mmCIF file of C-alpha atoms in Angstrom:
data_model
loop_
_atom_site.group_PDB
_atom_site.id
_atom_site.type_symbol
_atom_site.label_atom_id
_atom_site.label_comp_id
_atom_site.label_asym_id
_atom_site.label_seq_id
_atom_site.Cartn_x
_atom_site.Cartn_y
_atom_site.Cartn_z
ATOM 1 C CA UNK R 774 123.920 80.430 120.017
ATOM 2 C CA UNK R 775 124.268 76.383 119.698
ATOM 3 C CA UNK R 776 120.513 76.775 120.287
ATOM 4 C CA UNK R 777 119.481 78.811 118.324
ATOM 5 C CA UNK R 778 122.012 77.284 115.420
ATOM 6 C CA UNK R 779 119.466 74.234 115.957
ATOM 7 C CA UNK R 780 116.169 75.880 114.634
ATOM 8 C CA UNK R 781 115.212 77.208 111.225
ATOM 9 C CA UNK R 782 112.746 79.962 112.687
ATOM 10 C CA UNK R 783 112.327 82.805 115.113
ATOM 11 C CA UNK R 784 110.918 85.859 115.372
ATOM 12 C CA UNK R 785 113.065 89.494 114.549
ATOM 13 C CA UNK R 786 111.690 92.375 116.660
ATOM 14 C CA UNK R 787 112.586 95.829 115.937
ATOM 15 C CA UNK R 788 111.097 99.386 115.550
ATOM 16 C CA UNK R 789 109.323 100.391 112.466
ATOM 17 C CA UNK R 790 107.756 103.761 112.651
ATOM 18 C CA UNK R 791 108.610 104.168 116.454
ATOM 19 C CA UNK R 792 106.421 101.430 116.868
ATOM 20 C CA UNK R 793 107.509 97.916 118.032
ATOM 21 C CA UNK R 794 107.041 95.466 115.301
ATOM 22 C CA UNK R 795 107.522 91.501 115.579
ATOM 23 C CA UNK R 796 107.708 89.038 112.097
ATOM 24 C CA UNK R 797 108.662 85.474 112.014
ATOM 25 C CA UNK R 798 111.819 84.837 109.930
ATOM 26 C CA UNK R 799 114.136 81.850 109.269
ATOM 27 C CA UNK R 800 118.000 82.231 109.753
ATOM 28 C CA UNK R 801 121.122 80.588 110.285
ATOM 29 C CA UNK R 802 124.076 81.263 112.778
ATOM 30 C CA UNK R 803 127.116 81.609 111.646
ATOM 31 C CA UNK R 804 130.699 82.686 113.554
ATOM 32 C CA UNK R 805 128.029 84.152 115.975
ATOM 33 C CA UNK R 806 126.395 86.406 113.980
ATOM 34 C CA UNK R 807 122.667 85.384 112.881
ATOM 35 C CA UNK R 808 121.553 86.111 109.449
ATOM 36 C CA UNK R 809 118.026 86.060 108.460
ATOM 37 C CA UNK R 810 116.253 86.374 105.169
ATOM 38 C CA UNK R 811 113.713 89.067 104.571
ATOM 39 C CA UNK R 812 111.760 90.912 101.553
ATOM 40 C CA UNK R 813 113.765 93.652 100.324
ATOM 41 C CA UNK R 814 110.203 95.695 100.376
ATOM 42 C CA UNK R 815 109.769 94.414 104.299
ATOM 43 C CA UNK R 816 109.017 96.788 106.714
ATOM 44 C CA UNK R 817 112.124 95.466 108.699
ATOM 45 C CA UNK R 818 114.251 95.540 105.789
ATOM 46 C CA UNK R 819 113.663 98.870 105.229
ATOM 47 C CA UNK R 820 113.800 100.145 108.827
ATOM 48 C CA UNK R 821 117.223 98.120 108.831
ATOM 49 C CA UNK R 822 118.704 100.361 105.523
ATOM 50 C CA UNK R 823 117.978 103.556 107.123
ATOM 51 C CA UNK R 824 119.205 103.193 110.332
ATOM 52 C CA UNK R 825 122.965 100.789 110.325
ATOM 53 C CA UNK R 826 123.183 101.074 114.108
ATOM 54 C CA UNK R 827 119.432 99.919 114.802
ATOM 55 C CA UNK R 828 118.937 97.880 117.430
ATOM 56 C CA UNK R 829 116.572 94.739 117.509
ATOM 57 C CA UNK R 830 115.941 91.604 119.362
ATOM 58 C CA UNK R 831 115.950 87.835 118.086
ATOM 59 C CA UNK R 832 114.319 85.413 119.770
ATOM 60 C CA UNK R 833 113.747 81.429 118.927
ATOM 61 C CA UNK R 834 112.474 78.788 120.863
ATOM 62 C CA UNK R 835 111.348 74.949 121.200
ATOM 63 C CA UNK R 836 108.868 74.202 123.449
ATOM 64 C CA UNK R 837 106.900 70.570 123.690
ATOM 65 C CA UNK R 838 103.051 71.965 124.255
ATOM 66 C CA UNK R 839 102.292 68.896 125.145
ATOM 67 C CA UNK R 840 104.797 68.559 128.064
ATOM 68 C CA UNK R 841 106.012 72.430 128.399
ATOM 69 C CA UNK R 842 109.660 71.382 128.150
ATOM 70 C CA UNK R 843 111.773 73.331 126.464
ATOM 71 C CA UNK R 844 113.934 76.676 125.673
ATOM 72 C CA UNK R 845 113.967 79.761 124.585
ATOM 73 C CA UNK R 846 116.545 82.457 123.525
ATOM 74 C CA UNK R 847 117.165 86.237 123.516
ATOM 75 C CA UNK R 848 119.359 87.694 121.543
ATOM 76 C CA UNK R 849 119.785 91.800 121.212
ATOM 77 C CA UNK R 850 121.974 93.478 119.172
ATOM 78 C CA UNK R 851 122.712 95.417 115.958
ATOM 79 C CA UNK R 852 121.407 94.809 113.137
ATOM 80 C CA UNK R 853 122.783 95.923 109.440
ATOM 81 C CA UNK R 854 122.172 94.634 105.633
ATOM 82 C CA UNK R 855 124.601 92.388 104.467
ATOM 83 C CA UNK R 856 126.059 93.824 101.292
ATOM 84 C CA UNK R 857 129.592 91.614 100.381
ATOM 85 C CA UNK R 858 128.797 90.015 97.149
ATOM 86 C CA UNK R 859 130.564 86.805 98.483
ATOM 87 C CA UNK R 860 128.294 87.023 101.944
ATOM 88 C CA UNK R 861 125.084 87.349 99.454
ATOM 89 C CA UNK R 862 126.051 84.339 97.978
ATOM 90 C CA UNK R 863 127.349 82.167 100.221
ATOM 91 C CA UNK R 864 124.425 83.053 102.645
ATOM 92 C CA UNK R 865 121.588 83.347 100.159
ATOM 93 C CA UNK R 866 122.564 79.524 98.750
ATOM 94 C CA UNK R 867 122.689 78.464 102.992
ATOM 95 C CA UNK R 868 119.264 80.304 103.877
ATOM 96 C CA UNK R 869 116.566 79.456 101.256
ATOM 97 C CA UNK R 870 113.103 81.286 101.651
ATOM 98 C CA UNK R 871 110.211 79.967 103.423
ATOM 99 C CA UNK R 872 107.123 81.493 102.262
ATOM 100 C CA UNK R 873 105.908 82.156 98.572
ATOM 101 C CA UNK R 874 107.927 85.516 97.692
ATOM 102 C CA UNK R 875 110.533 87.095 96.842
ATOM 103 C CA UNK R 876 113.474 87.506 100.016
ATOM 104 C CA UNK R 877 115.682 89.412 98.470
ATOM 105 C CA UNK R 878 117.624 90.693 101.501
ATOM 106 C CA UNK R 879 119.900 89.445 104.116
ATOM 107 C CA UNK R 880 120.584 90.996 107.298
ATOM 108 C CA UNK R 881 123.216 90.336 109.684
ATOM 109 C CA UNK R 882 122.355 90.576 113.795
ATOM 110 C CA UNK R 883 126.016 91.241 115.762
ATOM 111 C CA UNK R 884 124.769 89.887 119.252
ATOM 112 C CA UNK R 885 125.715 92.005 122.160
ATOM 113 C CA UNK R 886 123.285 90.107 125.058
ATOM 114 C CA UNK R 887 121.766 86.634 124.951
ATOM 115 C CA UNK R 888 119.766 85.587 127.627
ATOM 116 C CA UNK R 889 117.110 82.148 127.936
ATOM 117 C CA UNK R 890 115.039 80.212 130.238
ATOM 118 C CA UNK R 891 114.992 76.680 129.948
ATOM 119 C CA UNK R 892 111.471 74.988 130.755
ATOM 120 C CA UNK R 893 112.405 71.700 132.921
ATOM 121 C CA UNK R 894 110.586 69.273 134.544
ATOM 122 C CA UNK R 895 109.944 70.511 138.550
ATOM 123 C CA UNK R 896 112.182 67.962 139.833
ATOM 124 C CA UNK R 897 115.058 68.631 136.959
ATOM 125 C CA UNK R 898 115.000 72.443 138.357
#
């Protein structure tokens, strides 16, 4: 969680209609929950609203191309919309857009397996 707590960005896989889907998405971590920022209209969004117990996976990384060092993190849980009027506040002020349009939802991912792989140097391993 402390690594993924030190990128803006990662990618939010889920299942939109029983298909897998993958979108990039910035969040934040906080008391070990992740919350990312979506479009209310968002095909993740949506899939998230009418099923509260769906399942998805989160997964952020940093990885030097140039010397493939780095990490990378797994996170699966369950995801649900945040809805407290003091969460959608506090949280929407914390975790500003990124792209040009309206994100008008926040959802909450409750972590129930993280897993990585750290990319060293041959003689680090």
């Amino acid at each position: 969680m402390r690594l993924l707590a030190s990128v803006p960005y990662g990618r939010i896989v889920f299942t939109h209609n029983a298909l897998p889907a993958i979108r990039p998405v910035n969040h934040l971590v906080d008391n070990q929950v992740i919350v990312v920022r979506t479009a209310l209209s968002s095909g993740f969004s949506h899939s998230v609203r009418e099923d509260r117990s769906m399942v998805v996976a989160y997964e952020a990384d940093e990885i030097d191309p140039a010397l493939r060092l780095g990490w990378s993190v797994v996170v699966t849980g369950l995801a649900y919309p945040i809805t407290a009027p003091s969460l959608l506040a506090d949280y929407g002020g914390r975790l500003r857009p990124w792209v040009q349009r309206q994100m008008d939802s926040l959802i909450a991912i409750e972590p129930t397996l993280i897993t990585g792989t750290a990319l060293v140097e041959a003689a680090a391993a």
